[in-house]
PDB file of C-alpha atoms in Angstrom:
ATOM      1  CA  UNK A   1    -129.595 113.105 -60.244  1.00  0.00           C
ATOM      2  CA  UNK A   2    -128.976 116.086 -62.433  1.00  0.00           C
ATOM      3  CA  UNK A   3    -125.641 117.966 -62.585  1.00  0.00           C
ATOM      4  CA  UNK A   4    -127.131 120.923 -60.709  1.00  0.00           C
ATOM      5  CA  UNK A   5    -128.608 118.697 -57.978  1.00  0.00           C
ATOM      6  CA  UNK A   6    -125.170 116.900 -57.656  1.00  0.00           C
ATOM      7  CA  UNK A   7    -123.420 120.247 -57.178  1.00  0.00           C
ATOM      8  CA  UNK A   8    -125.932 121.305 -54.674  1.00  0.00           C
ATOM      9  CA  UNK A   9    -125.536 118.072 -52.719  1.00  0.00           C
ATOM     10  CA  UNK A  10    -121.732 118.535 -52.641  1.00  0.00           C
ATOM     11  CA  UNK A  11    -121.939 121.995 -51.396  1.00  0.00           C
ATOM     12  CA  UNK A  12    -124.288 120.833 -48.516  1.00  0.00           C
ATOM     13  CA  UNK A  13    -121.760 118.135 -47.620  1.00  0.00           C
ATOM     14  CA  UNK A  14    -118.937 120.610 -47.458  1.00  0.00           C
ATOM     15  CA  UNK A  15    -120.917 122.937 -45.270  1.00  0.00           C
ATOM     16  CA  UNK A  16    -121.947 120.086 -43.029  1.00  0.00           C
ATOM     17  CA  UNK A  17    -118.307 119.070 -42.789  1.00  0.00           C
ATOM     18  CA  UNK A  18    -117.224 122.601 -41.979  1.00  0.00           C
ATOM     19  CA  UNK A  19    -119.794 122.910 -39.282  1.00  0.00           C
ATOM     20  CA  UNK A  20    -118.648 119.457 -37.780  1.00  0.00           C
ATOM     21  CA  UNK A  21    -114.994 120.797 -37.674  1.00  0.00           C
ATOM     22  CA  UNK A  22    -116.054 124.024 -36.059  1.00  0.00           C
ATOM     23  CA  UNK A  23    -117.985 122.043 -33.466  1.00  0.00           C
ATOM     24  CA  UNK A  24    -114.988 119.979 -32.496  1.00  0.00           C
ATOM     25  CA  UNK A  25    -114.312 119.957 -28.776  1.00  0.00           C
ATOM     26  CA  UNK A  26    -110.561 120.792 -28.173  1.00  0.00           C
ATOM     27  CA  UNK A  27    -110.880 118.993 -24.772  1.00  0.00           C
ATOM     28  CA  UNK A  28    -112.174 115.838 -26.376  1.00  0.00           C
ATOM     29  CA  UNK A  29    -110.316 112.615 -25.340  1.00  0.00           C
ATOM     30  CA  UNK A  30    -110.064 111.494 -28.946  1.00  0.00           C
ATOM     31  CA  UNK A  31    -108.443 114.917 -29.966  1.00  0.00           C
ATOM     32  CA  UNK A  32    -106.012 114.741 -27.073  1.00  0.00           C
ATOM     33  CA  UNK A  33    -104.981 111.170 -27.958  1.00  0.00           C
ATOM     34  CA  UNK A  34    -104.291 112.116 -31.539  1.00  0.00           C
ATOM     35  CA  UNK A  35    -102.167 115.013 -30.416  1.00  0.00           C
ATOM     36  CA  UNK A  36    -100.084 112.568 -28.391  1.00  0.00           C
ATOM     37  CA  UNK A  37     -99.723 110.354 -31.375  1.00  0.00           C
ATOM     38  CA  UNK A  38     -98.734 113.369 -33.500  1.00  0.00           C
ATOM     39  CA  UNK A  39     -96.013 114.303 -30.981  1.00  0.00           C
ATOM     40  CA  UNK A  40     -94.655 110.762 -30.812  1.00  0.00           C
ATOM     41  CA  UNK A  41     -94.447 110.448 -34.607  1.00  0.00           C
ATOM     42  CA  UNK A  42     -92.743 113.842 -34.910  1.00  0.00           C
ATOM     43  CA  UNK A  43     -90.271 112.825 -32.241  1.00  0.00           C
ATOM     44  CA  UNK A  44     -89.455 109.543 -33.984  1.00  0.00           C
ATOM     45  CA  UNK A  45     -89.064 111.281 -37.354  1.00  0.00           C
ATOM     46  CA  UNK A  46     -86.722 113.857 -35.893  1.00  0.00           C
ATOM     47  CA  UNK A  47     -84.603 111.050 -34.317  1.00  0.00           C
ATOM     48  CA  UNK A  48     -84.611 109.175 -37.556  1.00  0.00           C
ATOM     49  CA  UNK A  49     -83.298 112.230 -39.455  1.00  0.00           C
ATOM     50  CA  UNK A  50     -80.549 112.784 -36.868  1.00  0.00           C
ATOM     51  CA  UNK A  51     -79.494 109.092 -37.151  1.00  0.00           C
ATOM     52  CA  UNK A  52     -79.355 109.391 -40.983  1.00  0.00           C
ATOM     53  CA  UNK A  53     -76.952 112.363 -40.626  1.00  0.00           C
ATOM     54  CA  UNK A  54     -74.756 110.552 -38.072  1.00  0.00           C
ATOM     55  CA  UNK A  55     -74.641 107.510 -40.335  1.00  0.00           C
ATOM     56  CA  UNK A  56     -73.612 109.622 -43.253  1.00  0.00           C
ATOM     57  CA  UNK A  57     -70.636 110.958 -41.167  1.00  0.00           C
ATOM     58  CA  UNK A  58     -69.707 107.445 -40.273  1.00  0.00           C
ATOM     59  CA  UNK A  59     -69.742 106.447 -43.862  1.00  0.00           C
ATOM     60  CA  UNK A  60     -67.581 109.388 -44.886  1.00  0.00           C
ATOM     61  CA  UNK A  61     -64.966 108.860 -42.119  1.00  0.00           C
ATOM     62  CA  UNK A  62     -64.847 105.106 -42.687  1.00  0.00           C
ATOM     63  CA  UNK A  63     -64.259 105.634 -46.423  1.00  0.00           C
ATOM     64  CA  UNK A  64     -61.390 107.996 -45.685  1.00  0.00           C
ATOM     65  CA  UNK A  65     -59.891 105.398 -43.447  1.00  0.00           C
ATOM     66  CA  UNK A  66     -60.063 102.794 -46.186  1.00  0.00           C
ATOM     67  CA  UNK A  67     -58.330 105.217 -48.638  1.00  0.00           C
ATOM     68  CA  UNK A  68     -55.619 105.810 -46.125  1.00  0.00           C
ATOM     69  CA  UNK A  69     -55.148 102.003 -45.543  1.00  0.00           C
ATOM     70  CA  UNK A  70     -54.576 101.401 -49.295  1.00  0.00           C
ATOM     71  CA  UNK A  71     -51.352 103.393 -48.963  1.00  0.00           C
ATOM     72  CA  UNK A  72     -49.767 100.596 -46.988  1.00  0.00           C
ATOM     73  CA  UNK A  73     -48.750  98.896 -50.424  1.00  0.00           C
ATOM     74  CA  UNK A  74     -46.638 101.872 -51.295  1.00  0.00           C
ATOM     75  CA  UNK A  75     -44.970 103.201 -48.164  1.00  0.00           C
ATOM     76  CA  UNK A  76     -41.966 101.824 -46.225  1.00  0.00           C
ATOM     77  CA  UNK A  77     -43.498 102.384 -42.748  1.00  0.00           C
ATOM     78  CA  UNK A  78     -46.765 100.434 -42.637  1.00  0.00           C
ATOM     79  CA  UNK A  79     -47.128 100.781 -38.820  1.00  0.00           C
ATOM     80  CA  UNK A  80     -47.338 104.586 -39.126  1.00  0.00           C
ATOM     81  CA  UNK A  81     -50.281 104.204 -41.554  1.00  0.00           C
ATOM     82  CA  UNK A  82     -51.991 101.753 -39.262  1.00  0.00           C
ATOM     83  CA  UNK A  83     -51.568 104.011 -36.272  1.00  0.00           C
ATOM     84  CA  UNK A  84     -53.071 106.888 -38.138  1.00  0.00           C
ATOM     85  CA  UNK A  85     -55.957 104.621 -39.234  1.00  0.00           C
ATOM     86  CA  UNK A  86     -56.407 103.717 -35.453  1.00  0.00           C
ATOM     87  CA  UNK A  87     -57.015 107.393 -34.656  1.00  0.00           C
ATOM     88  CA  UNK A  88     -59.523 107.772 -37.484  1.00  0.00           C
ATOM     89  CA  UNK A  89     -61.395 104.601 -36.384  1.00  0.00           C
ATOM     90  CA  UNK A  90     -61.496 105.981 -32.863  1.00  0.00           C
ATOM     91  CA  UNK A  91     -63.260 109.084 -34.318  1.00  0.00           C
ATOM     92  CA  UNK A  92     -65.690 106.830 -36.206  1.00  0.00           C
ATOM     93  CA  UNK A  93     -66.469 104.888 -32.969  1.00  0.00           C
ATOM     94  CA  UNK A  94     -67.371 108.188 -31.257  1.00  0.00           C
ATOM     95  CA  UNK A  95     -69.837 108.883 -33.952  1.00  0.00           C
ATOM     96  CA  UNK A  96     -71.281 105.372 -33.323  1.00  0.00           C
ATOM     97  CA  UNK A  97     -71.428 106.329 -29.658  1.00  0.00           C
ATOM     98  CA  UNK A  98     -73.770 109.202 -30.665  1.00  0.00           C
ATOM     99  CA  UNK A  99     -76.033 106.561 -32.405  1.00  0.00           C
ATOM    100  CA  UNK A 100     -76.029 104.452 -29.164  1.00  0.00           C
ATOM    101  CA  UNK A 101     -77.131 107.677 -27.281  1.00  0.00           C
ATOM    102  CA  UNK A 102     -79.921 108.266 -29.687  1.00  0.00           C
ATOM    103  CA  UNK A 103     -81.153 104.727 -29.505  1.00  0.00           C
ATOM    104  CA  UNK A 104     -81.023 104.522 -25.683  1.00  0.00           C
ATOM    105  CA  UNK A 105     -84.333 102.910 -24.734  1.00  0.00           C
ATOM    106  CA  UNK A 106     -85.474 102.643 -28.357  1.00  0.00           C
ATOM    107  CA  UNK A 107     -86.142  99.580 -30.507  1.00  0.00           C
ATOM    108  CA  UNK A 108     -83.171  99.259 -32.822  1.00  0.00           C
ATOM    109  CA  UNK A 109     -85.222  97.768 -35.627  1.00  0.00           C
ATOM    110  CA  UNK A 110     -87.404 100.860 -35.909  1.00  0.00           C
ATOM    111  CA  UNK A 111     -84.308 102.879 -36.903  1.00  0.00           C
ATOM    112  CA  UNK A 112     -82.085 100.184 -38.548  1.00  0.00           C
ATOM    113  CA  UNK A 113     -82.608 101.501 -42.150  1.00  0.00           C
ATOM    114  CA  UNK A 114     -81.237 104.883 -41.037  1.00  0.00           C
ATOM    115  CA  UNK A 115     -77.934 103.569 -39.692  1.00  0.00           C
ATOM    116  CA  UNK A 116     -77.122 100.454 -41.650  1.00  0.00           C
ATOM    117  CA  UNK A 117     -75.128 102.162 -44.561  1.00  0.00           C
ATOM    118  CA  UNK A 118     -72.708 103.650 -42.007  1.00  0.00           C
ATOM    119  CA  UNK A 119     -72.417 100.588 -39.888  1.00  0.00           C
ATOM    120  CA  UNK A 120     -71.565  98.364 -42.902  1.00  0.00           C
ATOM    121  CA  UNK A 121     -68.956 100.901 -44.024  1.00  0.00           C
ATOM    122  CA  UNK A 122     -67.411 100.823 -40.466  1.00  0.00           C
ATOM    123  CA  UNK A 123     -67.327  97.085 -40.512  1.00  0.00           C
ATOM    124  CA  UNK A 124     -65.535  97.210 -43.867  1.00  0.00           C
ATOM    125  CA  UNK A 125     -62.942  99.724 -42.584  1.00  0.00           C
ATOM    126  CA  UNK A 126     -62.207  97.994 -39.298  1.00  0.00           C
ATOM    127  CA  UNK A 127     -61.953  94.582 -40.784  1.00  0.00           C
ATOM    128  CA  UNK A 128     -59.633  95.935 -43.502  1.00  0.00           C
ATOM    129  CA  UNK A 129     -57.409  97.485 -40.790  1.00  0.00           C
ATOM    130  CA  UNK A 130     -57.461  94.260 -38.791  1.00  0.00           C
ATOM    131  CA  UNK A 131     -56.479  92.103 -41.814  1.00  0.00           C
ATOM    132  CA  UNK A 132     -53.525  94.291 -42.752  1.00  0.00           C
ATOM    133  CA  UNK A 133     -52.174  94.121 -39.206  1.00  0.00           C
ATOM    134  CA  UNK A 134     -52.977  90.474 -38.362  1.00  0.00           C
ATOM    135  CA  UNK A 135     -53.672  88.818 -41.666  1.00  0.00           C
ATOM    136  CA  UNK A 136     -56.944  87.330 -40.097  1.00  0.00           C
ATOM    137  CA  UNK A 137     -60.614  88.182 -40.190  1.00  0.00           C
ATOM    138  CA  UNK A 138     -61.966  90.180 -37.321  1.00  0.00           C
ATOM    139  CA  UNK A 139     -64.973  88.487 -35.599  1.00  0.00           C
ATOM    140  CA  UNK A 140     -68.282  90.164 -34.879  1.00  0.00           C
ATOM    141  CA  UNK A 141     -67.630  89.773 -31.150  1.00  0.00           C
ATOM    142  CA  UNK A 142     -64.305  91.676 -31.455  1.00  0.00           C
ATOM    143  CA  UNK A 143     -65.976  94.556 -33.301  1.00  0.00           C
ATOM    144  CA  UNK A 144     -68.746  94.882 -30.745  1.00  0.00           C
ATOM    145  CA  UNK A 145     -66.413  94.673 -27.776  1.00  0.00           C
ATOM    146  CA  UNK A 146     -65.011  98.087 -28.951  1.00  0.00           C
ATOM    147  CA  UNK A 147     -68.403  99.718 -29.174  1.00  0.00           C
ATOM    148  CA  UNK A 148     -68.733 100.276 -25.424  1.00  0.00           C
ATOM    149  CA  UNK A 149     -69.214 103.880 -24.239  1.00  0.00           C
ATOM    150  CA  UNK A 150     -69.343 105.579 -20.837  1.00  0.00           C
ATOM    151  CA  UNK A 151     -71.967 108.115 -20.395  1.00  0.00           C
ATOM    152  CA  UNK A 152     -73.213 110.315 -17.518  1.00  0.00           C
ATOM    153  CA  UNK A 153     -76.951 111.087 -16.813  1.00  0.00           C
ATOM    154  CA  UNK A 154     -76.726 114.023 -19.292  1.00  0.00           C
ATOM    155  CA  UNK A 155     -76.563 111.770 -22.262  1.00  0.00           C
ATOM    156  CA  UNK A 156     -78.471 112.518 -25.445  1.00  0.00           C
ATOM    157  CA  UNK A 157     -80.826 109.655 -25.075  1.00  0.00           C
ATOM    158  CA  UNK A 158     -84.361 110.160 -23.644  1.00  0.00           C
ATOM    159  CA  UNK A 159     -83.867 107.587 -20.911  1.00  0.00           C
ATOM    160  CA  UNK A 160     -81.510 109.181 -18.441  1.00  0.00           C
ATOM    161  CA  UNK A 161     -79.079 107.047 -16.158  1.00  0.00           C
ATOM    162  CA  UNK A 162     -79.175 107.663 -12.364  1.00  0.00           C
ATOM    163  CA  UNK A 163     -75.389 108.093 -12.538  1.00  0.00           C
ATOM    164  CA  UNK A 164     -72.514 107.097 -14.846  1.00  0.00           C
ATOM    165  CA  UNK A 165     -73.650 104.288 -17.054  1.00  0.00           C
ATOM    166  CA  UNK A 166     -72.276 102.087 -19.903  1.00  0.00           C
ATOM    167  CA  UNK A 167     -73.778 102.142 -23.263  1.00  0.00           C
ATOM    168  CA  UNK A 168     -73.199  99.465 -25.766  1.00  0.00           C
ATOM    169  CA  UNK A 169     -73.949  99.228 -29.476  1.00  0.00           C
ATOM    170  CA  UNK A 170     -74.317  95.888 -30.934  1.00  0.00           C
ATOM    171  CA  UNK A 171     -73.824  95.461 -34.665  1.00  0.00           C
ATOM    172  CA  UNK A 172     -76.282  92.935 -36.164  1.00  0.00           C
ATOM    173  CA  UNK A 173     -74.953  89.708 -37.844  1.00  0.00           C
ATOM    174  CA  UNK A 174     -76.388  90.901 -41.204  1.00  0.00           C
ATOM    175  CA  UNK A 175     -74.602  94.216 -41.160  1.00  0.00           C
ATOM    176  CA  UNK A 176     -71.415  92.315 -40.177  1.00  0.00           C
ATOM    177  CA  UNK A 177     -71.813  89.977 -43.213  1.00  0.00           C
ATOM    178  CA  UNK A 178     -72.607  92.750 -45.560  1.00  0.00           C
ATOM    179  CA  UNK A 179     -69.550  94.738 -44.415  1.00  0.00           C
ATOM    180  CA  UNK A 180     -67.280  91.680 -44.849  1.00  0.00           C
ATOM    181  CA  UNK A 181     -68.675  91.083 -48.447  1.00  0.00           C
ATOM    182  CA  UNK A 182     -67.663  94.672 -49.207  1.00  0.00           C
ATOM    183  CA  UNK A 183     -64.202  94.021 -47.708  1.00  0.00           C
ATOM    184  CA  UNK A 184     -63.479  91.507 -50.534  1.00  0.00           C
ATOM    185  CA  UNK A 185     -63.525  94.414 -53.054  1.00  0.00           C
ATOM    186  CA  UNK A 186     -60.829  96.325 -51.011  1.00  0.00           C
ATOM    187  CA  UNK A 187     -58.703  93.164 -50.796  1.00  0.00           C
ATOM    188  CA  UNK A 188     -58.902  92.810 -54.570  1.00  0.00           C
ATOM    189  CA  UNK A 189     -57.683  96.331 -55.147  1.00  0.00           C
ATOM    190  CA  UNK A 190     -54.957  95.775 -52.554  1.00  0.00           C
ATOM    191  CA  UNK A 191     -53.868  92.752 -54.561  1.00  0.00           C
ATOM    192  CA  UNK A 192     -53.442  94.731 -57.778  1.00  0.00           C
ATOM    193  CA  UNK A 193     -51.673  97.623 -55.935  1.00  0.00           C
ATOM    194  CA  UNK A 194     -49.298  95.133 -54.378  1.00  0.00           C
ATOM    195  CA  UNK A 195     -48.270  93.601 -57.711  1.00  0.00           C
ATOM    196  CA  UNK A 196     -47.664  97.131 -59.023  1.00  0.00           C
ATOM    197  CA  UNK A 197     -45.236  97.866 -56.211  1.00  0.00           C
ATOM    198  CA  UNK A 198     -43.324  94.637 -56.741  1.00  0.00           C
ATOM    199  CA  UNK A 199     -44.883  92.588 -53.819  1.00  0.00           C
ATOM    200  CA  UNK A 200     -45.338  89.049 -55.263  1.00  0.00           C
ATOM    201  CA  UNK A 201     -46.321  87.373 -51.926  1.00  0.00           C
ATOM    202  CA  UNK A 202     -49.392  89.492 -50.946  1.00  0.00           C
ATOM    203  CA  UNK A 203     -51.542  88.296 -53.878  1.00  0.00           C
ATOM    204  CA  UNK A 204     -51.239  84.637 -52.919  1.00  0.00           C
ATOM    205  CA  UNK A 205     -52.065  85.482 -49.285  1.00  0.00           C
ATOM    206  CA  UNK A 206     -55.119  87.452 -50.380  1.00  0.00           C
ATOM    207  CA  UNK A 207     -56.119  84.634 -52.770  1.00  0.00           C
ATOM    208  CA  UNK A 208     -56.180  82.073 -49.920  1.00  0.00           C
ATOM    209  CA  UNK A 209     -57.956  84.440 -47.576  1.00  0.00           C
ATOM    210  CA  UNK A 210     -60.667  85.354 -50.128  1.00  0.00           C
ATOM    211  CA  UNK A 211     -61.371  81.713 -50.828  1.00  0.00           C
ATOM    212  CA  UNK A 212     -61.944  81.051 -47.174  1.00  0.00           C
ATOM    213  CA  UNK A 213     -64.429  84.020 -47.035  1.00  0.00           C
ATOM    214  CA  UNK A 214     -66.108  82.776 -50.156  1.00  0.00           C
ATOM    215  CA  UNK A 215     -66.397  79.220 -48.725  1.00  0.00           C
ATOM    216  CA  UNK A 216     -67.959  80.640 -45.571  1.00  0.00           C
ATOM    217  CA  UNK A 217     -70.565  82.685 -47.573  1.00  0.00           C
ATOM    218  CA  UNK A 218     -71.264  79.544 -49.538  1.00  0.00           C
ATOM    219  CA  UNK A 219     -72.512  77.804 -46.425  1.00  0.00           C
ATOM    220  CA  UNK A 220     -75.044  80.576 -45.981  1.00  0.00           C
ATOM    221  CA  UNK A 221     -76.072  80.497 -49.673  1.00  0.00           C
ATOM    222  CA  UNK A 222     -79.787  81.557 -50.345  1.00  0.00           C
ATOM    223  CA  UNK A 223     -80.805  80.708 -46.771  1.00  0.00           C
ATOM    224  CA  UNK A 224     -79.442  83.937 -45.388  1.00  0.00           C
ATOM    225  CA  UNK A 225     -80.828  87.504 -45.680  1.00  0.00           C
ATOM    226  CA  UNK A 226     -81.540  88.684 -49.289  1.00  0.00           C
ATOM    227  CA  UNK A 227     -78.977  91.468 -49.113  1.00  0.00           C
ATOM    228  CA  UNK A 228     -76.242  89.010 -48.290  1.00  0.00           C
ATOM    229  CA  UNK A 229     -77.001  86.567 -51.205  1.00  0.00           C
ATOM    230  CA  UNK A 230     -77.246  89.534 -53.446  1.00  0.00           C
ATOM    231  CA  UNK A 231     -73.553  90.582 -52.661  1.00  0.00           C
ATOM    232  CA  UNK A 232     -72.278  86.929 -53.194  1.00  0.00           C
ATOM    233  CA  UNK A 233     -71.889  87.608 -57.055  1.00  0.00           C
ATOM    234  CA  UNK A 234     -69.691  90.614 -56.339  1.00  0.00           C
ATOM    235  CA  UNK A 235     -67.595  88.604 -53.937  1.00  0.00           C
ATOM    236  CA  UNK A 236     -67.069  85.935 -56.552  1.00  0.00           C
ATOM    237  CA  UNK A 237     -66.024  88.597 -59.077  1.00  0.00           C
ATOM    238  CA  UNK A 238     -63.322  89.828 -56.565  1.00  0.00           C
ATOM    239  CA  UNK A 239     -62.099  86.355 -55.928  1.00  0.00           C
ATOM    240  CA  UNK A 240     -61.921  85.676 -59.652  1.00  0.00           C
ATOM    241  CA  UNK A 241     -59.762  88.810 -60.250  1.00  0.00           C
ATOM    242  CA  UNK A 242     -57.415  87.869 -57.444  1.00  0.00           C
ATOM    243  CA  UNK A 243     -57.041  84.241 -58.692  1.00  0.00           C
ATOM    244  CA  UNK A 244     -56.484  85.542 -62.263  1.00  0.00           C
ATOM    245  CA  UNK A 245     -53.638  87.783 -60.859  1.00  0.00           C
ATOM    246  CA  UNK A 246     -52.144  84.800 -59.004  1.00  0.00           C
ATOM    247  CA  UNK A 247     -52.275  82.617 -62.130  1.00  0.00           C
ATOM    248  CA  UNK A 248     -50.614  85.305 -64.171  1.00  0.00           C
ATOM    249  CA  UNK A 249     -47.860  85.640 -61.608  1.00  0.00           C
ATOM    250  CA  UNK A 250     -47.291  81.897 -61.324  1.00  0.00           C
ATOM    251  CA  UNK A 251     -47.349  81.173 -65.089  1.00  0.00           C
ATOM    252  CA  UNK A 252     -46.080  84.396 -66.663  1.00  0.00           C
ATOM    253  CA  UNK A 253     -44.401  86.250 -63.799  1.00  0.00           C
ATOM    254  CA  UNK A 254     -40.990  85.643 -65.128  1.00  0.00           C
ATOM    255  CA  UNK A 255     -41.852  86.914 -68.585  1.00  0.00           C
ATOM    256  CA  UNK A 256     -43.540  90.208 -67.759  1.00  0.00           C
ATOM    257  CA  UNK A 257     -41.370  92.915 -66.172  1.00  0.00           C
ATOM    258  CA  UNK A 258     -42.554  93.829 -62.693  1.00  0.00           C
ATOM    259  CA  UNK A 259     -43.420  97.369 -63.512  1.00  0.00           C
ATOM    260  CA  UNK A 260     -45.824  96.128 -66.308  1.00  0.00           C
ATOM    261  CA  UNK A 261     -47.608  93.529 -64.191  1.00  0.00           C
ATOM    262  CA  UNK A 262     -49.954  96.102 -62.664  1.00  0.00           C
ATOM    263  CA  UNK A 263     -51.022  97.416 -66.139  1.00  0.00           C
ATOM    264  CA  UNK A 264     -51.704  93.808 -67.238  1.00  0.00           C
ATOM    265  CA  UNK A 265     -53.895  93.064 -64.386  1.00  0.00           C
ATOM    266  CA  UNK A 266     -55.707  96.398 -64.651  1.00  0.00           C
ATOM    267  CA  UNK A 267     -56.549  95.777 -68.152  1.00  0.00           C
ATOM    268  CA  UNK A 268     -57.835  92.302 -67.449  1.00  0.00           C
ATOM    269  CA  UNK A 269     -59.867  93.543 -64.514  1.00  0.00           C
ATOM    270  CA  UNK A 270     -61.427  96.195 -66.718  1.00  0.00           C
ATOM    271  CA  UNK A 271     -62.325  93.434 -69.130  1.00  0.00           C
ATOM    272  CA  UNK A 272     -64.271  91.781 -66.329  1.00  0.00           C
ATOM    273  CA  UNK A 273     -66.011  94.919 -65.095  1.00  0.00           C
ATOM    274  CA  UNK A 274     -68.977  94.757 -67.428  1.00  0.00           C
ATOM    275  CA  UNK A 275     -69.970  91.523 -65.602  1.00  0.00           C
ATOM    276  CA  UNK A 276     -70.143  93.503 -62.258  1.00  0.00           C
ATOM    277  CA  UNK A 277     -72.868  95.752 -63.765  1.00  0.00           C
ATOM    278  CA  UNK A 278     -75.049  92.640 -63.995  1.00  0.00           C
ATOM    279  CA  UNK A 279     -75.004  92.103 -60.280  1.00  0.00           C
TER     280      UNK A 279
END
């Protein structure tokens, strides 16, 4: 076929296609079905975008709570900081209540990628708060028990309640584990700050606690979700820095003035930071 014949054939095909489009029956069952599909996809896309925005708010407020909690190493009234953090966490839970409203009647797994960053950050914040107050690890059941919300039939969700109803949001085990893995980094920073403020007991408490968390993650190993095993290296780095601080306190604590210990630990931690970039 010559080039001219090829161009003529292409023009005829385009003309036939245009005629076919012009001849479409708007009342066709196929067209009606595709319009329904389009509306469903647009609705899900809009919901996904709303969830991303709410998750971003949850992340921001959770980070602010964590920054606030780090002040406990330098203030005389720890309870005041914890109470202020309680108020902030209540605000974060209200945001998670909005997520529960959006997911009412929906499959969580279709929207999980939109909300998982915020949920992990919330787990990190609430577990950090719980550790400072109780010196224990908060369980997944304890976290989920606080994510219960009362709603009337005017809720945001598309499935209305006949009257006042209870909405619950259940954090997945994977998000819980990822949040706890991130918690270890905050505990490492708390250790260095404690030494800088003359607290020689907290680093040893944190060292034992981090070893228990590390042992728990070791049971999971490579059999768990990929995201969890990927964070295991960072967890080991945090544990190594805390153990290094405890070793220095035990062996050289009497030689180094207290006001210089934090500088020593900071410089040694900075020396280890290039390894973190390999994670």
